[in-house]
mmCIF file with all atom_site columns, C-alpha atoms in Angstrom:
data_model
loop_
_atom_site.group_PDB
_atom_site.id
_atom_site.type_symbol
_atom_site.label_atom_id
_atom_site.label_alt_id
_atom_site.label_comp_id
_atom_site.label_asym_id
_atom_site.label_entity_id
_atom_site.label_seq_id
_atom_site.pdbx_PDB_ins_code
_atom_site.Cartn_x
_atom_site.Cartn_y
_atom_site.Cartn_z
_atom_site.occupancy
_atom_site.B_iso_or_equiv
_atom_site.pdbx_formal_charge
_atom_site.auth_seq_id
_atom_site.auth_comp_id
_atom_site.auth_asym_id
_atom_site.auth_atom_id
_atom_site.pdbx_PDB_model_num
ATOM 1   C CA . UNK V 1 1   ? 53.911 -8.442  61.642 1.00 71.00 ? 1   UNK V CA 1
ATOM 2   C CA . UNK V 1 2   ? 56.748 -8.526  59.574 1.00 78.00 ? 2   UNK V CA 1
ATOM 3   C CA . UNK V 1 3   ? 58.308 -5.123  57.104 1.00 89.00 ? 3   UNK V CA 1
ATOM 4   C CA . UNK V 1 4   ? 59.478 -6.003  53.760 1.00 88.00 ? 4   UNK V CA 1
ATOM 5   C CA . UNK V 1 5   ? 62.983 -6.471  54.596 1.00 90.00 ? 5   UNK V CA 1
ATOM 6   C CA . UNK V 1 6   ? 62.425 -8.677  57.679 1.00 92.00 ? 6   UNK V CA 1
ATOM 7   C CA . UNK V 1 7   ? 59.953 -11.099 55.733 1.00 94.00 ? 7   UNK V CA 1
ATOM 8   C CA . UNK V 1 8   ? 62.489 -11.526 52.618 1.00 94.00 ? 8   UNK V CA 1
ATOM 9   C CA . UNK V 1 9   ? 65.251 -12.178 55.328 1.00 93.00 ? 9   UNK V CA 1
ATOM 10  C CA . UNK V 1 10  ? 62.637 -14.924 56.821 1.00 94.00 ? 10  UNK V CA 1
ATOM 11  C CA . UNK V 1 11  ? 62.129 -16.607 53.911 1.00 95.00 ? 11  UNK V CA 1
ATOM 12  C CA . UNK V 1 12  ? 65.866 -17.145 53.381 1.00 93.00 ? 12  UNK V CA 1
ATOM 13  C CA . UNK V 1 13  ? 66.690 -18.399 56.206 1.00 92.00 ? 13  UNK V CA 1
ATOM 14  C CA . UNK V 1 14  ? 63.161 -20.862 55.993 1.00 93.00 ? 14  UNK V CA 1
ATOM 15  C CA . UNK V 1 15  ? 65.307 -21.820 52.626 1.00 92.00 ? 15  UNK V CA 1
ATOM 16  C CA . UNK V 1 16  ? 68.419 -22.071 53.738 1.00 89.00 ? 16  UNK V CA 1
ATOM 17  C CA . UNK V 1 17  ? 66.914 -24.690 56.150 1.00 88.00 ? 17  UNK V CA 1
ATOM 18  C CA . UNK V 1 18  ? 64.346 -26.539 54.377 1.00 87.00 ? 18  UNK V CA 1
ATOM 19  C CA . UNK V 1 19  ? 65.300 -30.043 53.385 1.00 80.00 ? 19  UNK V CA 1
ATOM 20  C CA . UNK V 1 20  ? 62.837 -29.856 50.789 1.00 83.00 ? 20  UNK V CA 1
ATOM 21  C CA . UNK V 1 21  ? 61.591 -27.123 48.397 1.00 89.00 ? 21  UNK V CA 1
ATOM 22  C CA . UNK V 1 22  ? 59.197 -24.375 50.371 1.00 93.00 ? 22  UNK V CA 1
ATOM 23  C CA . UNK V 1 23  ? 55.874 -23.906 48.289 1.00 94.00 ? 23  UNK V CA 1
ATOM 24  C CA . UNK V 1 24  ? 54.944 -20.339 47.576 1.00 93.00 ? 24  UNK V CA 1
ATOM 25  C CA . UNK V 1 25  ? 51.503 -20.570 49.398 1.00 94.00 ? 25  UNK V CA 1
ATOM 26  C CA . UNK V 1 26  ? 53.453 -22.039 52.426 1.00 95.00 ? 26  UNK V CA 1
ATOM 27  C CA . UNK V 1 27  ? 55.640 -18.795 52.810 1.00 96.00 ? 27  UNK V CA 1
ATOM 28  C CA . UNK V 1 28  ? 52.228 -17.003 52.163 1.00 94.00 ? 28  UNK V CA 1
ATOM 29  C CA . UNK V 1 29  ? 50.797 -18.953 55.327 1.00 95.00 ? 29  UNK V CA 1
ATOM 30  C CA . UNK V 1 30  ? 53.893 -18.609 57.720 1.00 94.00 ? 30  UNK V CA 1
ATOM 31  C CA . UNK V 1 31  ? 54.429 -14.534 57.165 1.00 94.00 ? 31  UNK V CA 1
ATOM 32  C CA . UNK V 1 32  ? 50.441 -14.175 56.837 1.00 93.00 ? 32  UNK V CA 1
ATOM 33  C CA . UNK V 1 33  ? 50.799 -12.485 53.246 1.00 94.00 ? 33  UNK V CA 1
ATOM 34  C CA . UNK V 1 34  ? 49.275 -13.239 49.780 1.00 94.00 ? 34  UNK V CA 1
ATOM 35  C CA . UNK V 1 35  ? 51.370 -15.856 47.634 1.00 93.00 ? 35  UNK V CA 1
ATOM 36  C CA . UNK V 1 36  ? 51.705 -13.099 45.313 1.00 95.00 ? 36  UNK V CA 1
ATOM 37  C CA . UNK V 1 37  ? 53.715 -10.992 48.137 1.00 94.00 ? 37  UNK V CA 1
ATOM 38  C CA . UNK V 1 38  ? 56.045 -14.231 48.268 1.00 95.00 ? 38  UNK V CA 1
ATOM 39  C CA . UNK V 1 39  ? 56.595 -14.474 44.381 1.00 94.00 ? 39  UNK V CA 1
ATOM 40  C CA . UNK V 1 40  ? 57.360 -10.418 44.294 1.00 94.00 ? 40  UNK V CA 1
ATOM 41  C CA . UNK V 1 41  ? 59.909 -11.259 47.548 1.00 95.00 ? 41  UNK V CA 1
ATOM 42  C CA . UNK V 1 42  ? 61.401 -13.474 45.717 1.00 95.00 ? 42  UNK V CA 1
ATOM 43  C CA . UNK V 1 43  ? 61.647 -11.677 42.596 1.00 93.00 ? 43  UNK V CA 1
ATOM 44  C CA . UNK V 1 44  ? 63.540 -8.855  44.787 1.00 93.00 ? 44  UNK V CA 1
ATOM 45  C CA . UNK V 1 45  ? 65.765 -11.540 46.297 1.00 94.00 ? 45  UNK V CA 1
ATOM 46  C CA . UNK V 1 46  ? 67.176 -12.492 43.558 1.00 93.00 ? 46  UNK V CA 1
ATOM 47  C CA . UNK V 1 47  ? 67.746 -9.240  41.863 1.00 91.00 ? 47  UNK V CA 1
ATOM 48  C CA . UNK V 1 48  ? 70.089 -8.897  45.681 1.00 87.00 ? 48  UNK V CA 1
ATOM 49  C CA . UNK V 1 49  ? 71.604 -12.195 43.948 1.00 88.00 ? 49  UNK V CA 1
ATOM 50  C CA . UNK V 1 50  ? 70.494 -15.134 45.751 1.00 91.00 ? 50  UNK V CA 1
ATOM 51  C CA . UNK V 1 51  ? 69.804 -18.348 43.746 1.00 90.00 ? 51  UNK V CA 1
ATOM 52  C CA . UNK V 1 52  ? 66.573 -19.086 44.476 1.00 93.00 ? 52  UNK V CA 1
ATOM 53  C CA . UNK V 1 53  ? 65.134 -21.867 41.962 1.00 89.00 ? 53  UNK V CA 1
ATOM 54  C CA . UNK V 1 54  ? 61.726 -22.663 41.614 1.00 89.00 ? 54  UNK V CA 1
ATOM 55  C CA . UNK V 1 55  ? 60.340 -26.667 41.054 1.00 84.00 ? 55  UNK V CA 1
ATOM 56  C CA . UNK V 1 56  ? 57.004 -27.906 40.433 1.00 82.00 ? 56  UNK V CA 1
ATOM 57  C CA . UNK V 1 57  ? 57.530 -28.311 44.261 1.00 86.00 ? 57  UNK V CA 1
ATOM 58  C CA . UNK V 1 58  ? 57.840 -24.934 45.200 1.00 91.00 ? 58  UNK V CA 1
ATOM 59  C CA . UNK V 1 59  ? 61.167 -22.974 46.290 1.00 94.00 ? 59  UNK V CA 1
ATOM 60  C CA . UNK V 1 60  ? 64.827 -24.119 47.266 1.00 91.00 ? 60  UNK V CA 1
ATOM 61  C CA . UNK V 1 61  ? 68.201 -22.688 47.089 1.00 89.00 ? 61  UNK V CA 1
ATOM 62  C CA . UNK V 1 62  ? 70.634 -25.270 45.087 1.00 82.00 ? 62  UNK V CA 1
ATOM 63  C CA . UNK V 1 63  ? 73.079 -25.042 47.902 1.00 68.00 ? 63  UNK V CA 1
ATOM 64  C CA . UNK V 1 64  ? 71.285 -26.890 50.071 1.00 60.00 ? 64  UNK V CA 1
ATOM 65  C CA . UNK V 1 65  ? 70.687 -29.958 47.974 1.00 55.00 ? 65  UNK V CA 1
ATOM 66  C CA . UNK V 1 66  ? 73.765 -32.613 48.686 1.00 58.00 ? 66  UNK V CA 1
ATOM 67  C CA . UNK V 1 67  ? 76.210 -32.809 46.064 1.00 62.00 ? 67  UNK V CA 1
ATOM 68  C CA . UNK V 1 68  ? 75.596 -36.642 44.156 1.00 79.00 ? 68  UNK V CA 1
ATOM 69  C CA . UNK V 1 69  ? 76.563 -37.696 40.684 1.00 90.00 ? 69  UNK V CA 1
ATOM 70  C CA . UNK V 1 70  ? 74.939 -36.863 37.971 1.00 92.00 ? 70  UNK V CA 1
ATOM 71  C CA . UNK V 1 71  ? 74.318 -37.943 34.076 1.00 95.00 ? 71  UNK V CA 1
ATOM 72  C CA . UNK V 1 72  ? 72.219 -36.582 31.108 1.00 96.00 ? 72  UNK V CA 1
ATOM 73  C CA . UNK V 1 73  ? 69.885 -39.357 29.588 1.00 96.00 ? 73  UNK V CA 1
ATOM 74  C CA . UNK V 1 74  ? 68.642 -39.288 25.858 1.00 95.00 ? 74  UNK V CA 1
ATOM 75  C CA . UNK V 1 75  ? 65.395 -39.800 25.884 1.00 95.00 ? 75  UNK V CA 1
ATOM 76  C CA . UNK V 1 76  ? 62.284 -40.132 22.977 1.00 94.00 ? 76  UNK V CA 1
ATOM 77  C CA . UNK V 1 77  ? 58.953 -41.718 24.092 1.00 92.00 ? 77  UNK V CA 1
ATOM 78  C CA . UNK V 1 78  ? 55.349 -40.883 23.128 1.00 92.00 ? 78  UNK V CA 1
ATOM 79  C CA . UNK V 1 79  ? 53.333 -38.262 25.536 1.00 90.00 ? 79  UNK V CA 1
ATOM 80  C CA . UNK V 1 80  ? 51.624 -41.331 27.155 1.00 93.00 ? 80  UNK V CA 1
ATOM 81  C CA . UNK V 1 81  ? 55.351 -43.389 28.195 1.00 95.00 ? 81  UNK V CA 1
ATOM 82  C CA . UNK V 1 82  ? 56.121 -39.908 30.354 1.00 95.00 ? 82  UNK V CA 1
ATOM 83  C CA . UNK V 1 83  ? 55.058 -41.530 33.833 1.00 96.00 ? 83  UNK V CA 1
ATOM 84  C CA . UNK V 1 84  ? 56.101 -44.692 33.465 1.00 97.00 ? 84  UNK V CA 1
ATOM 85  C CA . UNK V 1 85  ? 59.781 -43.201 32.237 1.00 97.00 ? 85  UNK V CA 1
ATOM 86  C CA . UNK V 1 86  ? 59.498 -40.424 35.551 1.00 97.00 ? 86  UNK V CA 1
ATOM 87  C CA . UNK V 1 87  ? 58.887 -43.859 37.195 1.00 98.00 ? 87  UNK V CA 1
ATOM 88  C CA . UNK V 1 88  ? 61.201 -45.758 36.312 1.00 98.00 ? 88  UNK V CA 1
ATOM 89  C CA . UNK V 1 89  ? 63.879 -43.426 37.437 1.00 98.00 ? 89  UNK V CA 1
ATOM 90  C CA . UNK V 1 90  ? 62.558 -42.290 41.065 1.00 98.00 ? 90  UNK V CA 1
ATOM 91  C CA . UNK V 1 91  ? 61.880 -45.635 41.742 1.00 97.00 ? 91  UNK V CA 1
ATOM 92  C CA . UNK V 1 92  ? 65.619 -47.215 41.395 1.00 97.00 ? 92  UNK V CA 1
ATOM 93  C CA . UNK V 1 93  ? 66.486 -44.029 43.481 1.00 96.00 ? 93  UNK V CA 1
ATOM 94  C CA . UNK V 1 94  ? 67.306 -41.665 41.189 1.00 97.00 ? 94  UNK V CA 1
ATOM 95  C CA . UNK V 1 95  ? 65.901 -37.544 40.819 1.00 95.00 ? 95  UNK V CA 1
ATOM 96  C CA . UNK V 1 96  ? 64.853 -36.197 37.977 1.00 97.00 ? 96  UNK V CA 1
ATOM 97  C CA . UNK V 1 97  ? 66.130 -33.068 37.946 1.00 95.00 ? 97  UNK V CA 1
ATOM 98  C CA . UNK V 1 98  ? 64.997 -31.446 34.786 1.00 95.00 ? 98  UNK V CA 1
ATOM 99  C CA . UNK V 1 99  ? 64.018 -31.867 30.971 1.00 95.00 ? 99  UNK V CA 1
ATOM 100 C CA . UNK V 1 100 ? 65.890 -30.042 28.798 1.00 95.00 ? 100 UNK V CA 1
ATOM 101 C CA . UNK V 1 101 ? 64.849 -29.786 24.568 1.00 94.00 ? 101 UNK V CA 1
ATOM 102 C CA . UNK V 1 102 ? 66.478 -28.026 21.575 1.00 92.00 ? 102 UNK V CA 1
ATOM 103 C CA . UNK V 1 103 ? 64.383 -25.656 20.189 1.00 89.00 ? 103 UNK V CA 1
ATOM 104 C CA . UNK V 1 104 ? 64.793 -24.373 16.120 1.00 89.00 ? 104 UNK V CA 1
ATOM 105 C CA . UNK V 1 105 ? 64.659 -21.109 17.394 1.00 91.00 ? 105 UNK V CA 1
ATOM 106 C CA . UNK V 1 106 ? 65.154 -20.549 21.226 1.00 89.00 ? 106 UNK V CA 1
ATOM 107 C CA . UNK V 1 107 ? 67.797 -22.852 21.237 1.00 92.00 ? 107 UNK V CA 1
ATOM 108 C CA . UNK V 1 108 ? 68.015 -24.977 24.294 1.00 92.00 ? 108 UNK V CA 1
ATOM 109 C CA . UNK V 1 109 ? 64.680 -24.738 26.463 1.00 93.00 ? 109 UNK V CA 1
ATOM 110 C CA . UNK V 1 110 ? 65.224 -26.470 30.258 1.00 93.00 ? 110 UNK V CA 1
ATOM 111 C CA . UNK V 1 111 ? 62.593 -26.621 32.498 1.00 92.00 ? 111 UNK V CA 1
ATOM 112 C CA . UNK V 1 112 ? 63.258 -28.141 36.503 1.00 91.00 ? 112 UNK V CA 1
ATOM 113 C CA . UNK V 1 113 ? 61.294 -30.742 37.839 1.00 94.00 ? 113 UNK V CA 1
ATOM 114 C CA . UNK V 1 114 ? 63.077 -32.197 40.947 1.00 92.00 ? 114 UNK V CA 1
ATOM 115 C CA . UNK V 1 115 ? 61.339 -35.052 41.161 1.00 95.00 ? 115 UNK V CA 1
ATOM 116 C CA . UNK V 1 116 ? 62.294 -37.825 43.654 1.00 94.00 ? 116 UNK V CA 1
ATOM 117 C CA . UNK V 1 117 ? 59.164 -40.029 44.529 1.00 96.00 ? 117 UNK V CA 1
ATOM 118 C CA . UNK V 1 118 ? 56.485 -41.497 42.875 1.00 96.00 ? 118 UNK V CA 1
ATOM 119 C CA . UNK V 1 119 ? 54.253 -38.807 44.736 1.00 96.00 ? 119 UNK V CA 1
ATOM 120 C CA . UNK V 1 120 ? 56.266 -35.895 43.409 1.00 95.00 ? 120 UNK V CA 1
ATOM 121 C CA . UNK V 1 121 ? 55.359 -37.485 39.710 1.00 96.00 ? 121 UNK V CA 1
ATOM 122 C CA . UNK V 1 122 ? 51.883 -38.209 40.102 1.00 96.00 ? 122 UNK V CA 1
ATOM 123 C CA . UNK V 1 123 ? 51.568 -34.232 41.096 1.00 94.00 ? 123 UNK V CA 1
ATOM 124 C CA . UNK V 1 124 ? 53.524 -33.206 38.104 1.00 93.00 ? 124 UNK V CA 1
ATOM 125 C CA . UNK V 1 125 ? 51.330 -35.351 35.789 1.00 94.00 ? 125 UNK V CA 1
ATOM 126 C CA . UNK V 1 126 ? 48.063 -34.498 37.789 1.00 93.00 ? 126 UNK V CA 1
ATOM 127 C CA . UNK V 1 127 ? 49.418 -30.567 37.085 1.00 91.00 ? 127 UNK V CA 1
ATOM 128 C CA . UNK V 1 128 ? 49.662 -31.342 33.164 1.00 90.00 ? 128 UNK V CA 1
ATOM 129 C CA . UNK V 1 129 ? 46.414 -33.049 32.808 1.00 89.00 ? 129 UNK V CA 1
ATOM 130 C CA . UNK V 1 130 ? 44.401 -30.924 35.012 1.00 90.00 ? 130 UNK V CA 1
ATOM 131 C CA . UNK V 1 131 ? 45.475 -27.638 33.099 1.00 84.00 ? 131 UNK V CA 1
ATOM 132 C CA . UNK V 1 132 ? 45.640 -29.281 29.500 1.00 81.00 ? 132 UNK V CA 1
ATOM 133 C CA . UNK V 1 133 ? 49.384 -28.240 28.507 1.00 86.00 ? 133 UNK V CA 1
ATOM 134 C CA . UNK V 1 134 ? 51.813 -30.144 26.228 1.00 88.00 ? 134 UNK V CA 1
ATOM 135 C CA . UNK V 1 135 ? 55.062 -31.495 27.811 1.00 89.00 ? 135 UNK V CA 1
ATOM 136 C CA . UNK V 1 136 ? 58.316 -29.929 26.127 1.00 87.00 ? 136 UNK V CA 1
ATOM 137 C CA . UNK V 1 137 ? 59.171 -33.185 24.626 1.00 89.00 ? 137 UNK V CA 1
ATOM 138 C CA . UNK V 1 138 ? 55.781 -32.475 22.750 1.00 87.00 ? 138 UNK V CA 1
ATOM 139 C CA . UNK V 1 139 ? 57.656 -30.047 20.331 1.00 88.00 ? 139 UNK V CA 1
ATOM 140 C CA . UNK V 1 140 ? 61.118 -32.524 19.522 1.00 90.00 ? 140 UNK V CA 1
ATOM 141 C CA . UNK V 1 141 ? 58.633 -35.241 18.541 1.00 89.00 ? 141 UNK V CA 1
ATOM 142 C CA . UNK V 1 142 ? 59.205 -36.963 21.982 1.00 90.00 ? 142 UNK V CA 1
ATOM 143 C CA . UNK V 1 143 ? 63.373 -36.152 21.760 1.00 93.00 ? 143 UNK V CA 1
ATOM 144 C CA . UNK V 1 144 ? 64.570 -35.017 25.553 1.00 94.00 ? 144 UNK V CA 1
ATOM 145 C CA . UNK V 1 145 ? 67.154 -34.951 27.745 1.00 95.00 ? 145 UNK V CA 1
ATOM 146 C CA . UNK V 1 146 ? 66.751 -36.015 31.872 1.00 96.00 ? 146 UNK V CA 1
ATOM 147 C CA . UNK V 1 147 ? 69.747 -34.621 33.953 1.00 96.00 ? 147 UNK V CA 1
ATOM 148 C CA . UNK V 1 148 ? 69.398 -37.556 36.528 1.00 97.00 ? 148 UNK V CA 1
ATOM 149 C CA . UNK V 1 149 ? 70.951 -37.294 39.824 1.00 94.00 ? 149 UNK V CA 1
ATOM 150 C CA . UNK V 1 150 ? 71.875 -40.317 42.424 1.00 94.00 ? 150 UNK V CA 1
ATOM 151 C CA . UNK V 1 151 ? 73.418 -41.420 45.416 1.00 90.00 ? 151 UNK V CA 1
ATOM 152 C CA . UNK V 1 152 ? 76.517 -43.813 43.007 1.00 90.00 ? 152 UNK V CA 1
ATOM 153 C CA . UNK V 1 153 ? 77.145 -44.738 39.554 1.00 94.00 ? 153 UNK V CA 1
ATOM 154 C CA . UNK V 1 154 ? 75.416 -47.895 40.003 1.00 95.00 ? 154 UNK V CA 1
ATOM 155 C CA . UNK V 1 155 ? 72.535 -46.666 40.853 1.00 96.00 ? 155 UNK V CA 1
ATOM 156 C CA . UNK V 1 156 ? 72.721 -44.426 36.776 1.00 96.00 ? 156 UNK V CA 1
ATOM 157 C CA . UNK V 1 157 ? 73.723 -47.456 35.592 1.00 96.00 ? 157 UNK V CA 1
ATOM 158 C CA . UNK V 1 158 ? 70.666 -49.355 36.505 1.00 97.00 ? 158 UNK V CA 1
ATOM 159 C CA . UNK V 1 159 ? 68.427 -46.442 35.504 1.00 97.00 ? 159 UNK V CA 1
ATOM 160 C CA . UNK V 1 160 ? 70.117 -46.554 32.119 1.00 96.00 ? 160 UNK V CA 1
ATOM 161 C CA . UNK V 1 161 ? 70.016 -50.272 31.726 1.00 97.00 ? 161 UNK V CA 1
ATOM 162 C CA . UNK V 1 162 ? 65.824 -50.166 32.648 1.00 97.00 ? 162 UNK V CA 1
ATOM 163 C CA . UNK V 1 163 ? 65.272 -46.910 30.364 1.00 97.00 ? 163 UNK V CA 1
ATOM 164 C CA . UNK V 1 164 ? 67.189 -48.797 27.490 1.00 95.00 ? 164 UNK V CA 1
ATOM 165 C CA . UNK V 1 165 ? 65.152 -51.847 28.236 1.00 96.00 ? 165 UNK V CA 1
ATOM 166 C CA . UNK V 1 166 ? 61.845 -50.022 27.557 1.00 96.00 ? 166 UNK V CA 1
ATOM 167 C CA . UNK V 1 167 ? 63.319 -48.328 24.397 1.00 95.00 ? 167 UNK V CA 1
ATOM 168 C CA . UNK V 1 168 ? 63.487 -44.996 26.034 1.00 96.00 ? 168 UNK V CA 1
ATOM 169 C CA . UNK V 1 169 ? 66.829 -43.938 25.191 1.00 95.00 ? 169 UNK V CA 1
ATOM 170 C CA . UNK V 1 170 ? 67.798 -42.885 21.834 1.00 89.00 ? 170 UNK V CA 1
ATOM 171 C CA . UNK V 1 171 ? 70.506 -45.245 20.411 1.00 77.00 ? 171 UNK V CA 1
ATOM 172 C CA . UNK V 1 172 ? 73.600 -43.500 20.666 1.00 62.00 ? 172 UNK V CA 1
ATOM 173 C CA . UNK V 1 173 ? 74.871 -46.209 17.915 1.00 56.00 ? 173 UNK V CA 1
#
């Protein structure tokens, strides 16, 4: 049985050494606590400081993921093109990191998604079906931005060749 303090310092070092984001109901299961515990742990670990971001995944310090490069694609598409677009991306080897809209009033809204297979996409749009919510492209009329990451240029290149190919991008023209 773990104290407060020795279960936080267990999860970090489970994140530090994940390869992949650590689901809250995982760290439940491994220190024998509710998931709510978890979420309040990780509330008080990062009021210490620590960077702990959460995906649709679950959770994962940014440190550990490998530095790659990166670019921001311009995106507008009806609700229904949102797979296929997810898709298209993972599938030429690229992540989808997040989607990011500009709001009239809140200004810019970003939400992570860290998606980097097929399977990671089907459970993101399994999650917005089976709870009913509207994606955040839903309130730009279908306007968003993808930071994409990937292992080399060409790889960004290719994804922006076969997003521009299925009118995805917004013409920068």
């Amino acid at each position: 049985m773990f104290n407060g303090t020795q279960r936080r310092e267990g999860i970090l070092n489970k994140l530090k050494a994940a390869k992949a984001p650590i689901t809250g109901t995982d760290l439940a299961t491994a220190f024998d606590v509710s998931r709510q515990v978890i979420v309040q742990d990780i509330a008080i670990l990062r009021a210490a400081g620590i960077n702990i971001i959460a995906t649709p995944q679950g959770y994962m310090l940014p440190d550990a993921i490998k530095q790659k490069v990166s670019r921001v694609f311009a995106c507008r598409h009806t609700p229904e093109q949102i797979e296929d677009e997810l898709c298209t991306i993972v599938s030429l080897g690229g992540k989808v990191i997040d989607v990011i809209i500009e709001h009239k009033v809140y200004g810019e809204l970003r939400g992570l998604l860290m998606l980097s297979s097929i399977s990671d996409i089907r459970d993101f749009m399994h999650k917005i079906n089976q709870k009913g919510v509207e994606p955040l492209s839903s309130l730009t009329g279908g306007v968003h931005l993808h930071t994409v990451e990937a292992d080399d240029i060409e790889i960004l290149n290719k994804i922006e060749n076969d997003l521009k190919g299925k009118g995805y991008l917004l013409d920068t023209a």
